[in-house]
Amino acid sequence: MTIAIIATVSLSGGVFAADAAQYHIDNQTFSDYSKYIKALYNYKGNSKEVISKKQHIISLYNYKGSSKAVLKEKDQLLPVIYKIWPKLEPKSTPTNNPNSNAKKYNATKIVNGNGYKDISIDGKKYTNLKSFVNAINLTKNTTKSIKDLRTDLISLYTSKSTNKDIKKAHNAIVKAYNEIVADNKAKSQKNNSKVLGVNISAKQSVSINYYNSTDVVNKNGFKNISINGKKYKTLKEFIANILNYSSSDKAIKELKEDLVDLYNSKSKDEEILVAHNTIVKIIKEINTDEKIAKKAAEEAEKKKLEELAKKYKIPVSLASISGTAGLTTLMKYINKNLNHYSGGPSTADGVTKAKGGDCWGLAAWASRVLKANGYDGRVVSGASSASSNHRWVQVKLDGKYVNFESSLVTKKYGSKFYTRTCATVNKVISYF
């Protein structure tokens, strides 16, 4: 998390030069100064010239000196900044110092020795470093003591010093800020990039506008947000899609995370609680709809299998088999439910009625099941040691015929695997 942008550049050569009709960032030209400033703040390139301009603007905004020339340029800049980011504009300039009684302090001591308990911000004292750091960061107070304290804390946060006291203070502040960020994320209150020391959302996307997840839920702000160019008429439809949507778009991923955080929120904050309850209710509805849809699909599939089984006069359990796994299923069914009888039924209907039959009947019954499930195959015959006109089935898989011995898989013949044969093909009886 970046706390602030600290720049130490010269304030010479202002951006409001009289002959500056246009402004440039790399290969982009801006005739509108507001758009130029906004693009400058969001610049992620490596142009030293552009970075220098960016630092100049930031330093100009933070300038506290007395140079009339610099103050004049700052006065020209501020209206533009306030136009782009209205939240930056102070509501009022304090005429007196509400913290005039604040004691002298040293930021390292404040962090290491809990000295912050002796300092008030807007008349409020704090009992722990985390709440104090959060308050000093968010306060609009512009008194010198508070601004200096914030500057010192920022310096400690960004410190690379090896001094034990400073390092200890640095670690304490980093820990406090990490906890604040985690809490804010859970509350869907984004603490993104800090520009000029104030929260400015860094998320930009061609598909998603600036947003706050709580607003999205409480105020139906989702109507202004699109996913893959699609807008949604209801919050329920929007949440269903955002939760199921997989995207590398940072803004969409963060919005999805925010909605999940709101769903899991334990916050008692009224606004967050409203959003949480709304999301929980909607997700329950979505889950219910999915269960109903799943049940309906299962019922439809069951009905489809029943109709198929009825049409081909086969068991429902064999109305949805495929591939080699399907042949194994068929083999096990025959072994468990049917058997070979010499002189038994020689037709598929006869086998169904008698729960068994001769090799002709078992081959006819197996071919019926296979045909119902979309297999290509044929009934063949050949001479075996027991019969000169033995019949079995061959199924076409991957362009080749595979034997399915409908008689040898029965218990009578030792429950052999379906590819085991006892005869050589000499005739094709029929195809299916």
CSV table of C-alpha atoms in Angstrom, one decimal:
chain,number,residue,atom,x,y,z
A,1,MET,CA,0.0,0.0,0.0
A,2,THR,CA,1.4,3.4,-1.0
A,3,ILE,CA,0.7,6.0,1.6
A,4,ALA,CA,1.7,9.1,-0.3
A,5,ILE,CA,3.8,10.4,-3.1
A,6,ILE,CA,6.7,12.4,-1.7
A,7,ALA,CA,8.6,14.5,-4.3
A,8,THR,CA,11.6,16.7,-3.9
A,9,VAL,CA,11.9,18.6,-7.1
A,10,SER,CA,12.5,22.2,-8.0
A,11,LEU,CA,9.4,24.3,-8.5
A,12,SER,CA,10.8,26.3,-11.3
A,13,GLY,CA,9.3,26.3,-14.8
A,14,GLY,CA,5.6,26.2,-14.1
A,15,VAL,CA,3.1,24.3,-16.3
A,16,PHE,CA,1.1,27.4,-16.9
A,17,ALA,CA,3.5,29.0,-19.3
A,18,ALA,CA,1.8,31.6,-21.5
A,19,ASP,CA,2.7,29.9,-24.7
A,20,ALA,CA,1.6,26.4,-23.6
A,21,ALA,CA,-1.5,25.9,-25.7
A,22,GLN,CA,-1.0,22.1,-25.7
A,23,TYR,CA,0.4,19.6,-23.2
A,24,HIS,CA,2.2,16.4,-24.1
A,25,ILE,CA,2.7,13.0,-22.4
A,26,ASP,CA,4.9,10.7,-24.6
A,27,ASN,CA,3.0,10.6,-27.9
A,28,GLN,CA,-0.3,12.0,-26.5
A,29,THR,CA,-1.3,15.6,-26.9
A,30,PHE,CA,-3.8,17.2,-24.5
A,31,SER,CA,-5.5,20.6,-25.2
A,32,ASP,CA,-7.7,20.2,-22.1
A,33,TYR,CA,-5.5,20.9,-19.0
A,34,SER,CA,-7.8,18.8,-16.7
A,35,LYS,CA,-7.4,15.7,-18.8
A,36,TYR,CA,-3.6,16.4,-19.0
A,37,ILE,CA,-3.3,16.6,-15.2
A,38,LYS,CA,-5.4,13.4,-14.7
A,39,ALA,CA,-3.3,11.5,-17.3
A,40,LEU,CA,-0.2,12.8,-15.6
A,41,TYR,CA,-1.2,11.4,-12.2
A,42,ASN,CA,-2.1,8.0,-13.7
A,43,TYR,CA,1.1,7.8,-15.8
A,44,LYS,CA,2.9,4.5,-15.5
A,45,GLY,CA,5.6,5.0,-18.1
A,46,ASN,CA,9.3,5.6,-17.7
A,47,SER,CA,9.8,8.9,-19.4
A,48,LYS,CA,12.0,11.0,-17.2
A,49,GLU,CA,10.6,14.2,-18.6
A,50,VAL,CA,7.0,13.1,-17.9
A,51,ILE,CA,7.9,11.8,-14.4
A,52,SER,CA,9.6,15.1,-13.7
A,53,LYS,CA,6.4,16.9,-14.7
A,54,LYS,CA,4.3,14.6,-12.5
A,55,GLN,CA,6.6,15.3,-9.5
A,56,HIS,CA,6.5,19.0,-10.2
A,57,ILE,CA,2.7,19.0,-10.0
A,58,ILE,CA,2.7,16.9,-6.8
A,59,SER,CA,5.3,19.2,-5.2
A,60,LEU,CA,3.3,22.2,-6.3
A,61,TYR,CA,0.2,20.9,-4.6
A,62,ASN,CA,2.1,20.2,-1.4
A,63,TYR,CA,4.1,23.5,-1.4
A,64,LYS,CA,4.0,25.3,1.9
A,65,GLY,CA,6.6,28.0,1.2
A,66,SER,CA,6.1,31.7,0.6
A,67,SER,CA,7.3,32.2,-2.9
A,68,LYS,CA,4.7,34.5,-4.7
A,69,ALA,CA,5.5,33.0,-8.1
A,70,VAL,CA,5.0,29.4,-6.9
A,71,LEU,CA,1.9,30.3,-4.9
A,72,LYS,CA,0.4,32.0,-7.9
A,73,GLU,CA,1.0,28.9,-10.0
A,74,LYS,CA,-0.4,26.7,-7.2
A,75,ASP,CA,-3.5,28.9,-7.1
A,76,GLN,CA,-4.0,28.3,-10.8
A,77,LEU,CA,-3.5,24.5,-10.3
A,78,LEU,CA,-5.8,23.9,-7.4
A,79,PRO,CA,-9.2,24.6,-9.2
A,80,VAL,CA,-8.2,22.0,-11.8
A,81,ILE,CA,-7.3,19.4,-9.1
A,82,TYR,CA,-10.5,20.1,-7.3
A,83,LYS,CA,-12.5,19.7,-10.5
A,84,ILE,CA,-10.9,16.3,-11.2
A,85,TRP,CA,-11.0,15.0,-7.5
A,86,PRO,CA,-13.6,17.0,-5.6
A,87,LYS,CA,-12.8,15.2,-2.4
A,88,LEU,CA,-9.4,16.9,-2.3
A,89,GLU,CA,-11.0,20.3,-1.9
A,90,PRO,CA,-11.0,21.3,1.8
A,91,LYS,CA,-14.5,22.2,3.0
A,92,SER,CA,-13.2,25.1,5.0
A,93,THR,CA,-9.9,26.6,6.1
A,94,PRO,CA,-9.6,26.5,10.0
A,95,THR,CA,-9.2,30.0,11.5
A,96,ASN,CA,-7.7,28.6,14.7
A,97,ASN,CA,-5.7,25.5,15.6
A,98,PRO,CA,-7.9,22.9,17.4
A,99,ASN,CA,-4.8,21.1,18.3
A,100,SER,CA,-2.9,24.0,19.7
A,101,ASN,CA,-2.6,22.1,23.0
A,102,ALA,CA,-0.9,19.2,21.2
A,103,LYS,CA,2.4,18.4,22.9
A,104,LYS,CA,5.7,18.4,21.1
A,105,TYR,CA,6.4,15.0,19.8
A,106,ASN,CA,8.8,12.8,17.9
A,107,ALA,CA,7.2,10.3,15.5
A,108,THR,CA,9.5,7.4,16.4
A,109,LYS,CA,8.8,7.9,20.1
A,110,ILE,CA,5.0,8.0,19.3
A,111,VAL,CA,5.2,4.6,17.6
A,112,ASN,CA,7.6,2.9,20.0
A,113,GLY,CA,6.4,4.5,23.2
A,114,ASN,CA,2.7,4.8,22.6
A,115,GLY,CA,3.1,8.6,22.8
A,116,TYR,CA,0.1,9.0,20.4
A,117,LYS,CA,-2.1,8.6,23.5
A,118,ASP,CA,-1.2,12.2,24.4
A,119,ILE,CA,-2.1,13.6,21.0
A,120,SER,CA,-5.6,14.3,19.9
A,121,ILE,CA,-7.0,14.5,16.3
A,122,ASP,CA,-10.1,16.7,15.9
A,123,GLY,CA,-10.5,16.5,19.7
A,124,LYS,CA,-10.4,12.7,19.9
A,125,LYS,CA,-7.7,10.6,21.6
A,126,TYR,CA,-6.8,7.1,20.6
A,127,THR,CA,-6.0,3.9,22.5
A,128,ASN,CA,-4.0,2.0,20.0
A,129,LEU,CA,-1.6,2.6,17.1
A,130,LYS,CA,-3.9,1.1,14.5
A,131,SER,CA,-6.8,3.5,15.1
A,132,PHE,CA,-4.4,6.4,15.5
A,133,VAL,CA,-2.7,5.8,12.2
A,134,ASN,CA,-6.0,5.4,10.4
A,135,ALA,CA,-7.3,8.6,11.9
A,136,ILE,CA,-4.1,10.6,11.1
A,137,ASN,CA,-4.3,9.3,7.5
A,138,LEU,CA,-8.0,10.2,7.0
A,139,THR,CA,-8.4,13.4,8.9
A,140,LYS,CA,-9.0,16.6,6.9
A,141,ASN,CA,-7.4,18.6,9.6
A,142,THR,CA,-4.9,21.0,8.1
A,143,THR,CA,-3.1,22.3,11.2
A,144,LYS,CA,0.6,22.3,11.1
A,145,SER,CA,1.1,19.8,14.0
A,146,ILE,CA,-1.2,17.2,12.4
A,147,LYS,CA,0.3,17.7,8.9
A,148,ASP,CA,3.9,17.4,10.3
A,149,LEU,CA,2.9,14.3,12.2
A,150,ARG,CA,1.5,12.7,9.1
A,151,THR,CA,4.6,13.6,7.2
A,152,ASP,CA,6.8,12.0,9.9
A,153,LEU,CA,4.7,8.8,10.0
A,154,ILE,CA,4.9,8.6,6.2
A,155,SER,CA,8.7,8.9,6.4
A,156,LEU,CA,8.8,6.1,8.9
A,157,TYR,CA,6.6,4.0,6.8
A,158,THR,CA,8.8,4.3,3.8
A,159,SER,CA,12.1,4.2,5.8
A,160,LYS,CA,14.9,1.9,4.8
A,161,SER,CA,17.0,2.9,7.8
A,162,THR,CA,18.8,0.2,9.8
A,163,ASN,CA,18.6,2.1,13.0
A,164,LYS,CA,16.9,-0.2,15.6
A,165,ASP,CA,14.4,2.4,16.9
A,166,ILE,CA,13.4,3.6,13.4
A,167,LYS,CA,13.2,0.0,12.1
A,168,LYS,CA,11.0,-0.9,15.0
A,169,ALA,CA,8.7,2.1,14.3
A,170,HIS,CA,8.7,1.3,10.6
A,171,ASN,CA,7.6,-2.3,11.3
A,172,ALA,CA,4.9,-1.2,13.7
A,173,ILE,CA,3.4,1.3,11.2
A,174,VAL,CA,3.5,-1.2,8.3
A,175,LYS,CA,1.7,-3.8,10.4
A,176,ALA,CA,-0.9,-1.2,11.4
A,177,TYR,CA,-1.5,-0.2,7.8
A,178,ASN,CA,-1.7,-3.8,6.6
A,179,GLU,CA,-4.4,-4.4,9.2
A,180,ILE,CA,-6.2,-1.2,8.2
A,181,VAL,CA,-6.1,-2.3,4.5
A,182,ALA,CA,-7.5,-5.8,5.4
A,183,ASP,CA,-10.3,-4.3,7.5
A,184,ASN,CA,-11.2,-1.8,4.7
A,185,LYS,CA,-11.2,-4.6,2.2
A,186,ALA,CA,-13.6,-6.6,4.4
A,187,LYS,CA,-15.8,-3.5,4.5
A,188,SER,CA,-15.5,-2.9,0.8
A,189,GLN,CA,-13.9,0.4,1.5
A,190,LYS,CA,-11.0,0.6,-0.9
A,191,ASN,CA,-7.7,2.1,0.1
A,192,ASN,CA,-6.0,2.2,-3.3
A,193,SER,CA,-3.2,4.4,-4.6
A,194,LYS,CA,-2.6,7.5,-2.5
A,195,VAL,CA,-2.2,10.5,-4.7
A,196,LEU,CA,-1.5,13.8,-2.9
A,197,GLY,CA,-2.1,12.0,0.4
A,198,VAL,CA,-5.8,11.3,-0.4
A,199,ASN,CA,-7.6,8.1,-1.4
A,200,ILE,CA,-8.0,8.1,-5.2
A,201,SER,CA,-9.2,4.9,-6.9
A,202,ALA,CA,-6.5,3.5,-9.2
A,203,LYS,CA,-8.9,1.1,-10.9
A,204,GLN,CA,-9.6,1.9,-14.5
A,205,SER,CA,-11.2,-0.4,-17.0
A,206,VAL,CA,-12.9,0.0,-20.4
A,207,SER,CA,-15.7,-2.2,-19.1
A,208,ILE,CA,-16.2,-0.9,-15.5
A,209,ASN,CA,-16.6,2.6,-14.2
A,210,TYR,CA,-15.4,3.8,-10.8
A,211,TYR,CA,-17.4,2.1,-8.1
A,212,ASN,CA,-17.8,1.3,-4.5
A,213,SER,CA,-19.1,-2.2,-3.9
A,214,THR,CA,-21.4,-1.1,-1.0
A,215,ASP,CA,-22.9,1.5,-3.4
A,216,VAL,CA,-23.3,-1.2,-6.1
A,217,VAL,CA,-25.5,-3.2,-3.7
A,218,ASN,CA,-27.3,-0.5,-1.8
A,219,LYS,CA,-27.9,1.9,-4.7
A,220,ASN,CA,-28.2,-0.5,-7.6
A,221,GLY,CA,-25.0,1.0,-9.0
A,222,PHE,CA,-24.5,-2.2,-11.0
A,223,LYS,CA,-26.7,-0.7,-13.7
A,224,ASN,CA,-23.7,1.5,-14.6
A,225,ILE,CA,-21.3,-1.4,-14.8
A,226,SER,CA,-20.9,-3.8,-17.7
A,227,ILE,CA,-19.1,-7.2,-17.9
A,228,ASN,CA,-18.0,-8.0,-21.4
A,229,GLY,CA,-20.1,-5.2,-22.7
A,230,LYS,CA,-23.3,-6.5,-21.1
A,231,LYS,CA,-25.4,-4.5,-18.6
A,232,TYR,CA,-27.8,-6.0,-16.1
A,233,LYS,CA,-31.4,-5.2,-15.3
A,234,THR,CA,-31.3,-6.6,-11.8
A,235,LEU,CA,-28.8,-7.0,-9.0
A,236,LYS,CA,-29.5,-10.7,-8.9
A,237,GLU,CA,-28.6,-11.1,-12.5
A,238,PHE,CA,-25.5,-9.0,-12.0
A,239,ILE,CA,-24.2,-10.9,-8.9
A,240,ALA,CA,-24.9,-14.3,-10.6
A,241,ASN,CA,-22.7,-13.3,-13.5
A,242,ILE,CA,-19.9,-11.6,-11.5
A,243,LEU,CA,-19.6,-14.6,-9.2
A,244,ASN,CA,-19.3,-17.0,-12.2
A,245,TYR,CA,-17.2,-14.7,-14.4
A,246,SER,CA,-13.6,-15.6,-14.8
A,247,SER,CA,-11.5,-12.6,-16.0
A,248,SER,CA,-8.0,-11.3,-15.8
A,249,ASP,CA,-9.4,-7.8,-15.8
A,250,LYS,CA,-8.2,-6.3,-12.5
A,251,ALA,CA,-11.3,-4.2,-11.9
A,252,ILE,CA,-13.7,-7.2,-12.4
A,253,LYS,CA,-11.6,-9.4,-10.1
A,254,GLU,CA,-11.5,-6.8,-7.4
A,255,LEU,CA,-15.3,-6.2,-7.7
A,256,LYS,CA,-15.9,-9.9,-7.4
A,257,GLU,CA,-13.6,-10.0,-4.3
A,258,ASP,CA,-15.4,-7.1,-2.8
A,259,LEU,CA,-18.8,-8.8,-3.2
A,260,VAL,CA,-17.5,-12.0,-1.6
A,261,ASP,CA,-16.1,-9.9,1.3
A,262,LEU,CA,-19.4,-8.2,1.7
A,263,TYR,CA,-21.1,-11.6,1.7
A,264,ASN,CA,-18.7,-12.8,4.5
A,265,SER,CA,-18.8,-9.5,6.4
A,266,LYS,CA,-19.4,-9.5,10.1
A,267,SER,CA,-19.5,-5.8,10.3
A,268,LYS,CA,-22.2,-4.0,12.3
A,269,ASP,CA,-21.9,-0.9,10.2
A,270,GLU,CA,-25.4,-0.1,9.0
A,271,GLU,CA,-24.5,0.5,5.4
A,272,ILE,CA,-22.3,-2.6,5.2
A,273,LEU,CA,-24.9,-4.6,7.0
A,274,VAL,CA,-27.6,-3.6,4.4
A,275,ALA,CA,-25.3,-4.7,1.6
A,276,HIS,CA,-24.4,-7.9,3.3
A,277,ASN,CA,-28.0,-8.9,4.0
A,278,THR,CA,-28.9,-8.0,0.4
A,279,ILE,CA,-26.1,-10.2,-1.1
A,280,VAL,CA,-26.8,-13.1,1.3
A,281,LYS,CA,-30.5,-13.0,0.3
A,282,ILE,CA,-29.7,-12.9,-3.4
A,283,ILE,CA,-27.1,-15.6,-3.3
A,284,LYS,CA,-29.6,-17.8,-1.5
A,285,GLU,CA,-32.1,-17.2,-4.3
A,286,ILE,CA,-29.4,-17.9,-6.9
A,287,ASN,CA,-28.5,-21.2,-5.1
A,288,THR,CA,-32.1,-22.1,-4.9
A,289,ASP,CA,-32.7,-21.4,-8.5
A,290,GLU,CA,-29.6,-23.5,-9.4
A,291,LYS,CA,-30.9,-26.4,-7.3
A,292,ILE,CA,-34.3,-26.1,-9.0
A,293,ALA,CA,-32.7,-26.0,-12.4
A,294,LYS,CA,-30.4,-28.9,-11.6
A,295,LYS,CA,-33.4,-30.9,-10.3
A,296,ALA,CA,-35.4,-30.0,-13.4
A,297,ALA,CA,-32.5,-31.1,-15.6
A,298,GLU,CA,-32.2,-34.4,-13.7
A,299,GLU,CA,-35.9,-35.0,-14.1
A,300,ALA,CA,-35.7,-34.2,-17.8
A,301,GLU,CA,-32.8,-36.6,-18.2
A,302,LYS,CA,-34.5,-39.3,-16.2
A,303,LYS,CA,-37.6,-39.0,-18.4
A,304,LYS,CA,-35.5,-39.1,-21.5
A,305,LEU,CA,-33.8,-42.3,-20.4
A,306,GLU,CA,-37.2,-43.8,-19.4
A,307,GLU,CA,-38.6,-43.0,-22.9
A,308,LEU,CA,-35.5,-44.5,-24.5
A,309,ALA,CA,-35.7,-47.7,-22.4
A,310,LYS,CA,-39.4,-48.0,-23.2
A,311,LYS,CA,-38.8,-47.6,-26.9
A,312,TYR,CA,-36.1,-50.2,-27.2
A,313,LYS,CA,-37.5,-52.5,-24.4
A,314,ILE,CA,-34.3,-52.3,-22.4
A,315,PRO,CA,-33.5,-51.6,-18.7
A,316,VAL,CA,-33.3,-47.9,-17.7
A,317,SER,CA,-30.0,-48.6,-16.1
A,318,LEU,CA,-28.6,-49.5,-19.6
A,319,ALA,CA,-30.1,-46.5,-21.4
A,320,SER,CA,-27.0,-44.3,-21.0
A,321,ILE,CA,-23.8,-46.2,-21.7
A,322,SER,CA,-20.9,-45.4,-24.0
A,323,GLY,CA,-17.4,-46.3,-25.0
A,324,THR,CA,-15.5,-49.2,-23.4
A,325,ALA,CA,-16.8,-48.3,-20.0
A,326,GLY,CA,-20.3,-48.9,-21.4
A,327,LEU,CA,-19.4,-52.4,-22.7
A,328,THR,CA,-18.1,-53.2,-19.2
A,329,THR,CA,-21.4,-52.1,-17.7
A,330,LEU,CA,-23.3,-54.2,-20.1
A,331,MET,CA,-21.1,-57.2,-19.4
A,332,LYS,CA,-21.7,-56.9,-15.6
A,333,TYR,CA,-25.5,-56.5,-16.1
A,334,ILE,CA,-25.7,-59.7,-18.2
A,335,ASN,CA,-23.6,-61.6,-15.7
A,336,LYS,CA,-25.8,-60.5,-12.8
A,337,ASN,CA,-29.2,-60.6,-14.3
A,338,LEU,CA,-29.2,-63.0,-17.3
A,339,ASN,CA,-27.7,-66.4,-18.1
A,340,HIS,CA,-27.1,-68.8,-21.0
A,341,TYR,CA,-29.6,-71.7,-21.5
A,342,SER,CA,-29.1,-74.3,-24.2
A,343,GLY,CA,-32.4,-74.5,-26.0
A,344,GLY,CA,-33.5,-71.2,-24.4
A,345,PRO,CA,-35.1,-68.2,-26.1
A,346,SER,CA,-33.3,-67.1,-29.3
A,347,THR,CA,-34.9,-63.6,-29.5
A,348,ALA,CA,-34.3,-60.4,-27.5
A,349,ASP,CA,-37.9,-60.3,-26.3
A,350,GLY,CA,-37.6,-63.9,-25.2
A,351,VAL,CA,-34.5,-63.2,-23.3
A,352,THR,CA,-36.1,-60.3,-21.5
A,353,LYS,CA,-39.0,-62.4,-20.4
A,354,ALA,CA,-37.1,-65.5,-19.5
A,355,LYS,CA,-34.0,-63.7,-18.0
A,356,GLY,CA,-31.8,-65.6,-20.3
A,357,GLY,CA,-31.5,-67.6,-23.5
A,358,ASP,CA,-29.2,-69.3,-26.0
A,359,CYS,CA,-26.3,-67.6,-27.8
A,360,TRP,CA,-28.6,-66.2,-30.5
A,361,GLY,CA,-31.0,-64.7,-28.0
A,362,LEU,CA,-28.2,-63.2,-25.9
A,363,ALA,CA,-26.5,-61.7,-29.0
A,364,ALA,CA,-29.8,-60.2,-30.2
A,365,TRP,CA,-30.5,-58.8,-26.7
A,366,ALA,CA,-27.0,-57.2,-26.4
A,367,SER,CA,-27.2,-55.7,-29.9
A,368,ARG,CA,-30.6,-54.1,-29.0
A,369,VAL,CA,-29.0,-52.4,-25.9
A,370,LEU,CA,-26.0,-51.3,-27.9
A,371,LYS,CA,-28.1,-49.9,-30.8
A,372,ALA,CA,-30.2,-47.9,-28.3
A,373,ASN,CA,-27.1,-46.2,-27.0
A,374,GLY,CA,-25.7,-45.3,-30.4
A,375,TYR,CA,-23.1,-47.9,-30.8
A,376,ASP,CA,-22.2,-49.2,-34.3
A,377,GLY,CA,-21.8,-52.9,-34.6
A,378,ARG,CA,-22.9,-56.2,-36.0
A,379,VAL,CA,-24.1,-59.7,-35.0
A,380,VAL,CA,-21.8,-62.4,-36.3
A,381,SER,CA,-21.6,-66.2,-36.4
A,382,GLY,CA,-19.0,-68.8,-36.5
A,383,ALA,CA,-18.2,-72.4,-35.5
A,384,SER,CA,-17.3,-73.2,-31.9
A,385,SER,CA,-16.6,-76.5,-30.1
A,386,ALA,CA,-20.2,-76.6,-28.9
A,387,SER,CA,-22.0,-75.2,-32.0
A,388,SER,CA,-21.5,-74.9,-35.7
A,389,ASN,CA,-23.6,-71.8,-35.8
A,390,HIS,CA,-22.6,-69.8,-32.6
A,391,ARG,CA,-23.5,-66.1,-32.5
A,392,TRP,CA,-22.0,-63.1,-30.6
A,393,VAL,CA,-21.6,-59.3,-31.1
A,394,GLN,CA,-18.9,-57.1,-32.5
A,395,VAL,CA,-18.8,-53.4,-31.6
A,396,LYS,CA,-17.0,-50.8,-33.7
A,397,LEU,CA,-14.7,-48.6,-31.6
A,398,ASP,CA,-12.1,-46.2,-33.0
A,399,GLY,CA,-12.7,-47.7,-36.5
A,400,LYS,CA,-12.0,-51.3,-35.4
A,401,TYR,CA,-14.4,-54.1,-34.4
A,402,VAL,CA,-14.2,-55.3,-30.8
A,403,ASN,CA,-15.7,-58.7,-29.8
A,404,PHE,CA,-18.5,-58.6,-27.3
A,405,GLU,CA,-19.1,-62.3,-26.3
A,406,SER,CA,-22.7,-62.1,-24.9
A,407,SER,CA,-22.6,-65.8,-24.0
A,408,LEU,CA,-19.2,-66.2,-22.4
A,409,VAL,CA,-19.8,-63.3,-19.9
A,410,THR,CA,-22.6,-65.3,-18.2
A,411,LYS,CA,-22.0,-67.4,-15.1
A,412,LYS,CA,-22.6,-70.6,-17.0
A,413,TYR,CA,-19.3,-70.0,-18.9
A,414,GLY,CA,-17.3,-68.7,-16.0
A,415,SER,CA,-18.0,-65.0,-16.3
A,416,LYS,CA,-15.3,-64.3,-18.8
A,417,PHE,CA,-14.3,-60.8,-20.0
A,418,TYR,CA,-16.4,-59.6,-23.0
A,419,THR,CA,-13.5,-59.7,-25.5
A,420,ARG,CA,-12.9,-63.5,-24.9
A,421,THR,CA,-14.2,-65.6,-27.8
A,422,CYS,CA,-14.8,-69.3,-28.6
A,423,ALA,CA,-15.3,-69.1,-32.4
A,424,THR,CA,-14.0,-67.4,-35.5
A,425,VAL,CA,-16.2,-65.2,-37.6
A,426,ASN,CA,-17.4,-66.7,-40.8
A,427,LYS,CA,-20.6,-64.8,-41.4
A,428,VAL,CA,-22.3,-61.4,-40.6
A,429,ILE,CA,-25.8,-61.9,-39.5
A,430,SER,CA,-26.9,-58.2,-39.2
A,431,TYR,CA,-25.6,-54.7,-38.6
A,432,PHE,CA,-26.9,-52.2,-36.1
